[in-house]
Coordinates of C-alpha atoms and ligand atoms in Angstrom, one line a residue:
M199 CA 139.4 114.9 63.6
A200 CA 138.0 111.5 64.7
A201 CA 134.2 110.8 64.0
P202 CA 132.3 111.4 67.2
I203 CA 131.0 108.4 68.9
Q204 CA 127.2 108.0 68.8
S205 CA 125.0 106.9 71.5
I206 CA 123.1 103.5 71.1
R207 CA 119.7 103.9 69.5
G208 CA 117.0 103.8 72.1
M209 CA 119.4 104.3 75.0
N210 CA 119.2 107.7 76.5
D211 CA 121.3 110.1 78.7
V212 CA 119.4 111.9 81.4
L213 CA 120.8 115.2 81.5
P214 CA 121.3 117.4 84.6
A215 CA 118.4 119.7 83.2
E216 CA 116.1 116.7 83.3
I217 CA 117.3 114.9 86.4
G218 CA 115.2 116.9 88.8
L219 CA 111.8 115.1 88.0
W220 CA 113.6 111.8 88.1
Q221 CA 114.9 112.5 91.6
Y222 CA 111.7 113.9 92.8
L223 CA 109.8 110.7 91.5
E224 CA 112.4 108.5 92.9
G225 CA 112.1 110.2 96.4
V226 CA 108.4 110.0 96.4
L227 CA 108.6 106.3 95.6
R228 CA 111.1 105.5 98.2
N229 CA 109.1 107.3 100.9
L230 CA 105.8 105.8 100.0
L231 CA 107.3 102.2 99.5
A232 CA 108.9 102.4 102.9
A233 CA 105.5 103.8 104.4
Y234 CA 103.8 100.6 103.1
G235 CA 106.5 98.3 104.5
Y236 CA 108.3 97.4 101.2
A237 CA 112.1 96.9 101.4
E238 CA 114.6 97.4 98.6
I239 CA 116.3 94.6 96.8
R240 CA 119.0 95.1 94.1
V241 CA 119.6 92.3 91.8
P242 CA 122.1 92.0 88.9
V243 CA 121.7 93.5 85.5
L244 CA 123.0 90.3 84.0
E245 CA 121.5 86.8 84.3
H246 CA 121.7 83.5 82.8
T247 CA 119.6 83.6 79.6
Q248 CA 117.8 80.5 80.7
L249 CA 116.2 82.4 83.6
F250 CA 114.1 84.7 81.3
E251 CA 113.5 81.8 79.0
R252 CA 112.0 79.8 81.9
A253 CA 110.3 82.8 83.6
I254 CA 108.9 84.9 80.8
G255 CA 108.3 82.0 78.4
E256 CA 109.9 81.2 75.1
H257 CA 106.9 82.1 72.9
T258 CA 106.7 85.7 74.2
D259 CA 107.9 88.8 72.2
V260 CA 110.3 89.6 75.0
V261 CA 112.2 86.3 74.8
E262 CA 111.7 85.6 71.1
K263 CA 112.7 89.1 69.8
E264 CA 113.7 91.6 72.2
M265 CA 116.5 90.2 74.6
Y266 CA 120.2 91.5 74.5
T267 CA 121.8 88.2 74.7
F268 CA 125.5 87.4 74.3
Q269 CA 128.1 84.7 75.2
D270 CA 130.7 85.9 77.7
Q271 CA 134.3 84.9 77.5
G272 CA 133.7 81.7 79.4
G273 CA 131.0 80.7 76.9
E274 CA 128.0 81.2 78.9
S275 CA 124.8 82.6 77.4
L276 CA 123.9 85.8 79.4
T277 CA 121.1 88.5 79.0
L278 CA 120.7 91.9 80.1
R279 CA 117.6 91.9 82.2
P280 CA 114.4 92.8 80.2
E281 CA 112.5 93.1 83.6
A282 CA 113.1 92.5 87.2
T283 CA 110.5 90.0 88.4
A284 CA 112.6 87.1 87.3
G285 CA 115.7 88.1 88.8
I286 CA 114.0 88.8 92.2
A287 CA 112.5 85.3 92.2
R288 CA 115.8 83.9 91.3
A289 CA 117.4 85.9 94.1
L290 CA 114.9 84.7 96.7
I291 CA 115.5 81.1 95.7
S292 CA 119.3 81.2 95.4
N293 CA 119.7 83.0 98.8
G294 CA 117.2 80.5 100.6
M295 CA 114.7 83.2 101.5
L296 CA 111.6 81.2 100.8
R297 CA 110.4 78.2 103.1
G298 CA 107.1 79.7 103.7
A299 CA 108.4 83.2 104.4
R300 CA 106.8 86.3 103.0
H301 CA 108.6 89.3 101.4
K302 CA 107.5 92.8 100.3
L303 CA 110.2 94.0 98.0
W304 CA 111.0 96.7 95.4
C305 CA 113.8 97.1 93.0
M306 CA 114.5 100.1 90.7
G307 CA 116.8 100.3 87.8
P308 CA 117.4 100.1 84.1
M309 CA 116.0 97.2 82.0
F310 CA 116.9 96.3 78.4
R311 CA 114.6 95.3 75.5
H312 CA 115.5 95.5 71.7
E313 CA 112.2 97.2 70.7
K314 CA 111.7 99.6 68.1
P315 CA 112.3 102.9 69.6
Q316 CA 109.8 105.6 69.7
K317 CA 108.3 108.3 72.0
G318 CA 107.9 106.4 75.4
R319 CA 109.5 103.2 74.1
Y320 CA 113.2 102.7 74.6
R321 CA 115.8 100.0 74.5
Q322 CA 117.2 101.0 77.9
F323 CA 114.3 102.2 80.2
H324 CA 113.9 102.3 83.8
Q325 CA 111.4 100.6 86.1
V326 CA 110.4 100.3 89.7
S327 CA 109.3 96.7 90.2
V328 CA 107.1 96.2 93.5
E329 CA 106.6 92.6 94.6
A330 CA 104.6 90.8 97.3
V331 CA 105.8 87.3 97.6
G332 CA 104.2 84.6 99.8
F333 CA 100.8 85.9 99.8
A334 CA 98.1 83.9 98.1
G335 CA 94.9 85.9 98.9
P336 CA 93.5 89.1 97.2
D337 CA 94.6 91.2 100.0
A338 CA 98.1 91.6 98.7
D339 CA 96.5 92.5 95.2
I340 CA 94.4 95.2 96.8
E341 CA 97.2 96.7 98.8
L342 CA 99.4 96.9 95.7
I343 CA 96.8 98.6 93.8
A344 CA 95.8 100.9 96.6
F345 CA 99.4 101.9 96.7
M346 CA 99.5 102.9 93.0
A347 CA 96.3 104.9 93.3
R348 CA 98.0 106.8 96.3
L349 CA 101.0 107.3 94.3
W350 CA 99.2 108.9 91.4
R351 CA 97.5 111.0 93.9
T352 CA 100.6 112.0 95.7
L353 CA 102.3 112.8 92.2
G354 CA 99.2 114.8 91.0
I355 CA 98.9 112.6 88.0
Q356 CA 95.3 112.2 86.8
R357 CA 95.4 111.0 83.2
V358 CA 95.7 107.3 84.1
R359 CA 92.9 104.6 84.1
L360 CA 93.1 101.2 85.8
Q361 CA 92.1 98.0 83.9
I362 CA 92.1 94.7 85.5
N363 CA 91.3 91.1 84.5
S364 CA 91.9 87.6 85.8
L365 CA 93.7 85.0 84.0
G366 CA 92.4 82.2 86.1
T367 CA 94.6 79.2 86.9
P368 CA 96.6 77.4 84.3
E369 CA 94.0 74.7 84.1
S370 CA 91.0 77.1 83.6
R371 CA 93.2 79.0 81.1
R372 CA 94.0 75.7 79.1
A373 CA 90.1 75.3 78.8
Y374 CA 89.7 78.8 77.6
R375 CA 92.8 78.5 75.2
A376 CA 91.0 75.5 73.6
A377 CA 87.7 77.5 73.2
L378 CA 89.5 80.6 71.8
T379 CA 91.6 78.5 69.3
E380 CA 88.5 76.7 68.0
H381 CA 86.7 80.0 67.5
L382 CA 89.8 81.6 65.8
R383 CA 90.6 78.5 63.7
A384 CA 87.2 78.9 61.9
H385 CA 88.3 82.4 60.7
E386 CA 92.1 81.5 60.4
S387 CA 92.3 82.9 56.7
R388 CA 91.3 86.3 58.0
L389 CA 94.0 86.5 60.6
D390 CA 97.2 88.3 60.0
A391 CA 100.5 86.3 59.8
D392 CA 101.6 87.1 63.4
S393 CA 98.2 86.0 65.0
R394 CA 98.3 82.8 62.7
R395 CA 101.7 81.8 64.1
R396 CA 100.4 82.5 67.6
L397 CA 97.3 80.3 67.2
T398 CA 99.5 77.4 67.9
S399 CA 102.1 78.9 70.2
N400 CA 100.4 81.5 72.3
P401 CA 96.8 82.2 71.3
L402 CA 95.9 84.4 74.1
R403 CA 98.3 86.9 72.9
I404 CA 96.0 87.3 69.9
L405 CA 93.5 89.1 72.1
D406 CA 96.2 91.9 72.4
S407 CA 96.4 92.5 68.6
K408 CA 96.0 96.1 67.6
L409 CA 94.8 95.3 64.1
P410 CA 91.1 96.4 63.5
E411 CA 90.3 93.1 61.4
T412 CA 91.7 90.9 64.1
Q413 CA 89.7 92.9 66.7
A414 CA 86.7 92.5 64.6
L415 CA 87.1 88.7 64.8
L416 CA 87.5 88.7 68.4
A417 CA 84.3 90.5 68.9
G418 CA 82.3 87.1 69.0
A419 CA 85.1 85.2 70.6
P420 CA 84.6 83.6 74.0
L421 CA 85.7 85.5 77.0
L422 CA 88.3 84.6 79.7
T423 CA 86.1 85.7 82.4
E424 CA 83.6 83.0 81.3
H425 CA 86.0 80.2 81.8
L426 CA 87.3 81.1 85.2
D427 CA 87.4 78.3 88.0
A428 CA 85.3 79.1 91.1
E429 CA 88.3 79.9 93.1
S430 CA 89.8 82.5 90.7
R431 CA 86.3 83.9 90.4
A432 CA 86.0 84.6 94.0
H433 CA 89.4 85.9 94.2
F434 CA 88.7 88.4 91.4
E435 CA 85.3 89.3 92.9
A436 CA 86.9 90.0 96.2
L437 CA 89.4 92.3 94.4
C438 CA 86.6 94.3 92.6
S439 CA 84.5 94.7 95.6
A440 CA 87.5 96.0 97.7
L441 CA 88.4 98.5 95.0
R442 CA 84.8 99.7 94.9
G443 CA 84.9 100.1 98.7
M444 CA 88.1 102.3 98.5
D445 CA 86.5 104.4 95.7
I446 CA 89.4 103.3 93.3
P447 CA 87.9 103.4 89.9
F448 CA 88.6 100.6 87.5
E449 CA 87.4 98.9 84.3
V450 CA 87.4 95.1 83.7
N451 CA 89.0 94.5 80.4
P452 CA 88.5 90.9 79.5
R453 CA 91.1 91.0 76.8
L454 CA 93.8 92.2 79.1
V455 CA 96.4 89.2 79.0
R456 CA 100.0 90.7 79.3
G457 CA 102.8 89.8 77.3
L458 CA 104.7 87.7 79.8
D459 CA 103.8 84.0 80.4
Y460 CA 104.2 83.8 84.3
Y461 CA 100.8 85.4 85.1
S462 CA 97.9 83.7 86.8
R463 CA 94.6 85.2 88.2
T464 CA 94.8 88.9 88.8
V465 CA 96.4 91.1 85.9
F466 CA 96.2 94.9 85.8
E467 CA 97.5 97.9 83.9
W468 CA 97.3 101.6 84.5
I469 CA 97.0 103.1 81.0
T470 CA 97.0 106.7 79.7
D471 CA 95.9 108.6 76.6
A472 CA 98.9 111.0 77.2
L473 CA 101.7 109.1 75.6
G474 CA 100.6 108.3 72.2
S475 CA 100.7 104.6 71.2
Q476 CA 102.6 103.7 74.3
D477 CA 99.6 103.5 76.8
A478 CA 100.7 101.4 79.6
V479 CA 102.5 103.1 82.5
C480 CA 102.4 100.6 85.2
S481 CA 101.6 97.0 84.7
G482 CA 101.6 93.7 86.7
G483 CA 99.8 90.7 88.1
R484 CA 100.0 87.5 90.1
Y485 CA 102.6 85.0 89.3
D486 CA 101.6 82.0 91.5
G487 CA 103.5 79.4 89.7
L488 CA 106.7 81.3 88.6
I489 CA 108.9 80.5 91.7
E490 CA 108.0 76.6 91.6
Q491 CA 108.8 76.8 87.8
L492 CA 112.1 78.3 88.6
G493 CA 112.9 75.3 91.1
G494 CA 111.9 77.1 94.3
D495 CA 109.4 76.0 97.0
P496 CA 105.9 76.7 95.6
T497 CA 105.3 80.3 96.6
P498 CA 102.6 82.7 95.3
G499 CA 103.5 86.1 94.3
I500 CA 102.2 89.3 92.7
G501 CA 103.7 92.6 91.7
F502 CA 103.8 95.3 89.1
A503 CA 106.4 97.5 87.4
M504 CA 106.0 101.1 86.7
G505 CA 107.9 102.7 83.7
I506 CA 110.1 105.5 85.2
E507 CA 110.4 107.3 81.6
R508 CA 106.6 107.3 81.0
T509 CA 105.9 108.5 84.4
V510 CA 108.4 111.3 84.2
E511 CA 106.8 112.3 80.9
L512 CA 103.4 112.5 82.7
L513 CA 104.9 114.4 85.5
R514 CA 106.3 116.9 82.8
Q515 CA 102.9 117.2 81.3
A516 CA 101.1 117.8 84.5
Q517 CA 103.4 120.9 84.7
H518 CA 105.5 119.6 87.5
S519 CA 108.9 121.4 87.8
A520 CA 111.4 120.0 90.4
P521 CA 112.5 122.6 92.7
A522 CA 116.0 123.8 91.6
S523 CA 118.7 123.6 94.3
P524 CA 121.2 126.3 93.5
A525 CA 124.1 127.0 95.8
D526 CA 123.3 129.4 98.8
V527 CA 126.8 131.0 98.6
Y528 CA 129.2 131.7 95.7
L529 CA 132.8 132.3 96.8
I530 CA 134.7 134.7 94.5
A531 CA 138.5 134.9 94.8
H532 CA 139.8 138.2 93.5
G533 CA 143.6 138.8 93.3
E534 CA 146.9 136.8 93.3
R535 CA 147.3 136.3 97.0
A536 CA 143.4 135.6 97.6
A537 CA 143.1 132.9 94.9
P538 CA 145.1 130.0 96.6
H539 CA 143.1 130.7 99.8
A540 CA 139.6 130.3 98.3
L541 CA 139.5 126.6 98.5
E542 CA 141.0 126.4 101.9
L543 CA 138.4 128.9 103.1
V544 CA 135.5 127.2 101.5
E545 CA 136.5 123.7 103.0
R546 CA 136.5 125.6 106.5
L547 CA 133.1 127.0 105.9
R548 CA 131.8 123.8 104.8
D549 CA 133.0 122.4 108.1
S550 CA 131.3 125.0 110.2
L551 CA 128.1 125.2 108.1
P552 CA 127.4 121.6 106.8
Q553 CA 123.8 122.6 105.8
V554 CA 124.8 125.5 103.7
R555 CA 125.3 124.8 100.0
F556 CA 128.7 126.5 98.9
E557 CA 129.9 126.9 95.3
V558 CA 133.5 128.1 94.9
N559 CA 134.6 129.8 91.6
L560 CA 136.7 127.3 89.7
G561 CA 138.7 128.0 86.6
G562 CA 139.9 131.6 87.5
G563 CA 138.6 134.6 85.6
N564 CA 138.6 138.4 86.3
F565 CA 136.2 139.8 88.9
K566 CA 133.6 140.8 86.6
A567 CA 133.3 137.3 85.0
Q568 CA 133.5 135.6 88.3
F569 CA 130.7 138.0 89.5
R570 CA 128.6 137.2 86.5
R571 CA 128.9 133.6 87.2
A572 CA 128.0 134.1 90.9
D573 CA 124.8 136.0 89.6
R574 CA 123.8 133.2 87.4
S575 CA 124.4 130.3 89.9
G576 CA 121.3 131.4 91.6
A577 CA 123.1 131.7 94.8
T578 CA 121.6 134.0 97.7
L579 CA 125.0 135.5 98.7
A580 CA 128.5 136.2 97.1
V581 CA 131.6 136.1 99.5
I582 CA 134.3 138.1 97.9
L583 CA 137.9 137.1 98.9
G584 CA 140.1 139.9 97.6
D585 CA 143.8 140.6 98.3
E586 CA 143.0 143.9 100.1
E587 CA 140.3 142.3 102.1
L588 CA 142.5 139.4 103.0
G589 CA 145.4 141.9 104.2
R590 CA 142.9 143.0 106.8
G591 CA 141.8 139.5 107.8
A592 CA 138.3 140.0 106.3
A593 CA 136.2 139.1 103.2
A594 CA 133.3 141.1 101.6
L595 CA 129.6 139.9 101.5
K596 CA 127.3 141.0 98.7
P597 CA 123.7 139.7 98.7
L598 CA 122.8 138.9 95.2
R599 CA 119.0 138.7 95.4
E600 CA 118.2 142.0 97.0
E601 CA 119.3 145.5 96.7
S602 CA 121.6 145.9 99.6
G603 CA 125.1 146.9 99.2
Q604 CA 128.5 145.2 99.9
S605 CA 129.6 145.0 103.5
E606 CA 133.0 143.7 105.1
C607 CA 133.2 140.8 107.6
P608 CA 136.1 139.6 109.7
L609 CA 137.0 136.0 108.5
A610 CA 136.4 134.7 112.0
E611 CA 132.8 135.9 112.0
L612 CA 132.1 134.7 108.6
P613 CA 130.2 131.5 109.4
A614 CA 127.9 133.3 111.8
R615 CA 127.3 136.3 109.2
I616 CA 126.6 133.6 106.3
E617 CA 124.2 131.6 108.6
A618 CA 122.3 134.7 109.5
V619 CA 122.0 136.0 105.9
I620 CA 120.8 132.5 104.5
A621 CA 118.3 132.2 107.4
G622 CA 116.9 135.6 106.7
A623 CA 116.6 134.8 102.9
A624 CA 114.9 131.5 103.7
R625 CA 112.3 133.3 106.0
R626 CA 111.5 136.0 103.4
T627 CA 111.0 133.1 100.8
V628 CA 108.6 131.2 103.2
G629 CA 106.8 134.4 104.2
G630 CA 106.2 135.1 100.5
Ligands
HAM2048 P1 105.9 95.0 81.5 O1 104.4 95.1 81.2 O2 106.7 94.3 80.5 O3 105.8 94.1 82.9 O4 106.5 96.4 81.9 C1 106.1 97.3 82.8 C2 106.2 98.6 82.5 O5 107.4 99.1 82.1 C3 105.2 99.0 81.3 O6 103.9 99.4 81.8 C4 105.9 100.4 80.9 O7 105.5 101.5 81.6 C5 107.3 100.1 81.1 N1 108.1 99.6 79.8 C6 108.1 98.4 79.3 N2 108.8 98.3 78.2 C7 109.2 99.6 78.0 C8 110.0 100.2 77.0 N3 110.6 99.5 76.0 N4 110.3 101.5 77.1 C9 109.9 102.2 78.2 N5 109.2 101.7 79.1 C10 108.9 100.4 79.0 C11 107.0 93.8 83.6 O8 108.0 94.1 83.4 C12 106.7 93.0 84.7 N6 108.0 92.5 85.3 C13 105.9 93.6 85.8 C14 105.6 92.7 86.9 C15 106.2 92.9 88.2 N7 104.7 91.9 87.0 C16 104.8 91.3 88.3 N8 105.7 91.9 88.9

């Protein structure tokens, strides 16, 4: 026997038993995004490698270590998207959608990063990315954060905390970078190898280090918030005071720098203690220079991406169970003459009752086996098409969820009878 083919490490199947929570989350997201005036955009999963190098930054973990990059048959270097913001910015430029225009957009789908897989961290994972492009003021920052706060409330997820920070402008960040580098250089020998390398390439990322010794060195380091330019400070203060006004709790984390280079001013992250070491559920920030850097008209922007797998896990922990949606009616065909008529009959019933969910027995089986399947399907009603009933132009009805007996019904009256039984069952469910 041939060896079975394995799935790729860190790339998961979402099985029918798990899909309910995904669909529930996706449905809530779609409705809420529409209610806030965000429109869907779908961008390709593959882009030129250069897009991510230029947008995310060459000295980031994502670009240095985590991209799925390959040459296609034409010799072009292509990359599976590690995130969606770069592709959305590229799409706005290549479709001529900027020129002072504003866009509120969202994009949902798979992203790819060659990270070390563990609980909550995968190589193919899913994000919903929400972007407000063309808005320079803090109002867009406030709306996006208010949106997320409402989403958590709607989903009944409580174990999340909001952290925010401001990275200032590229100029103010340069001044901070110099001050931070000077501080850390004085203690270079105590830095780990990764941080020492970052000292020249990307010193702000050292702030993110999880190592206790590095964290101790950082205790006395200068803070980003002390180096903000006046405009960035005003922008940040407007955001903080609006959040207070809306009763959205937050913490200012002066060490929050984010792992992608395109950010400026506001950055934020919703973190949780419910997912082990993978604590970020939703992260984002402002990227006022990104579009210009990619060759578009200078256009500010802000957005975030929420990790779908991590949010589904929070939903699961919050004891959410997506409502199962079993069939309403299970059609059993019993006998040599009846069997070929079953599919024809169920198609006619589907024509008459498009709102009713029918399942027809496939794969044959004797009456007992078919009846067992009907019972297990969760359907409310079994419709039994047998040779004898068919001879009389009728079918039998057997309610599956109550103690009433079997009855016969002329085929012509079936749609009306089925509708009445299903409506009656729905009324009883609602009435408790
Ligand atoms: P990010 O922080 O790289 O930001 O990812 C956003 C979210 O995606 C994370 O908070 C996390 O929930 C989820 N995530 C990231 N990597 C993984 C992984 N390997 N496995 C499972 N979930 C993961 C961005 O991607 C930016 N594009 C966000 C943004 C949009 N900024 C502005 N607009």
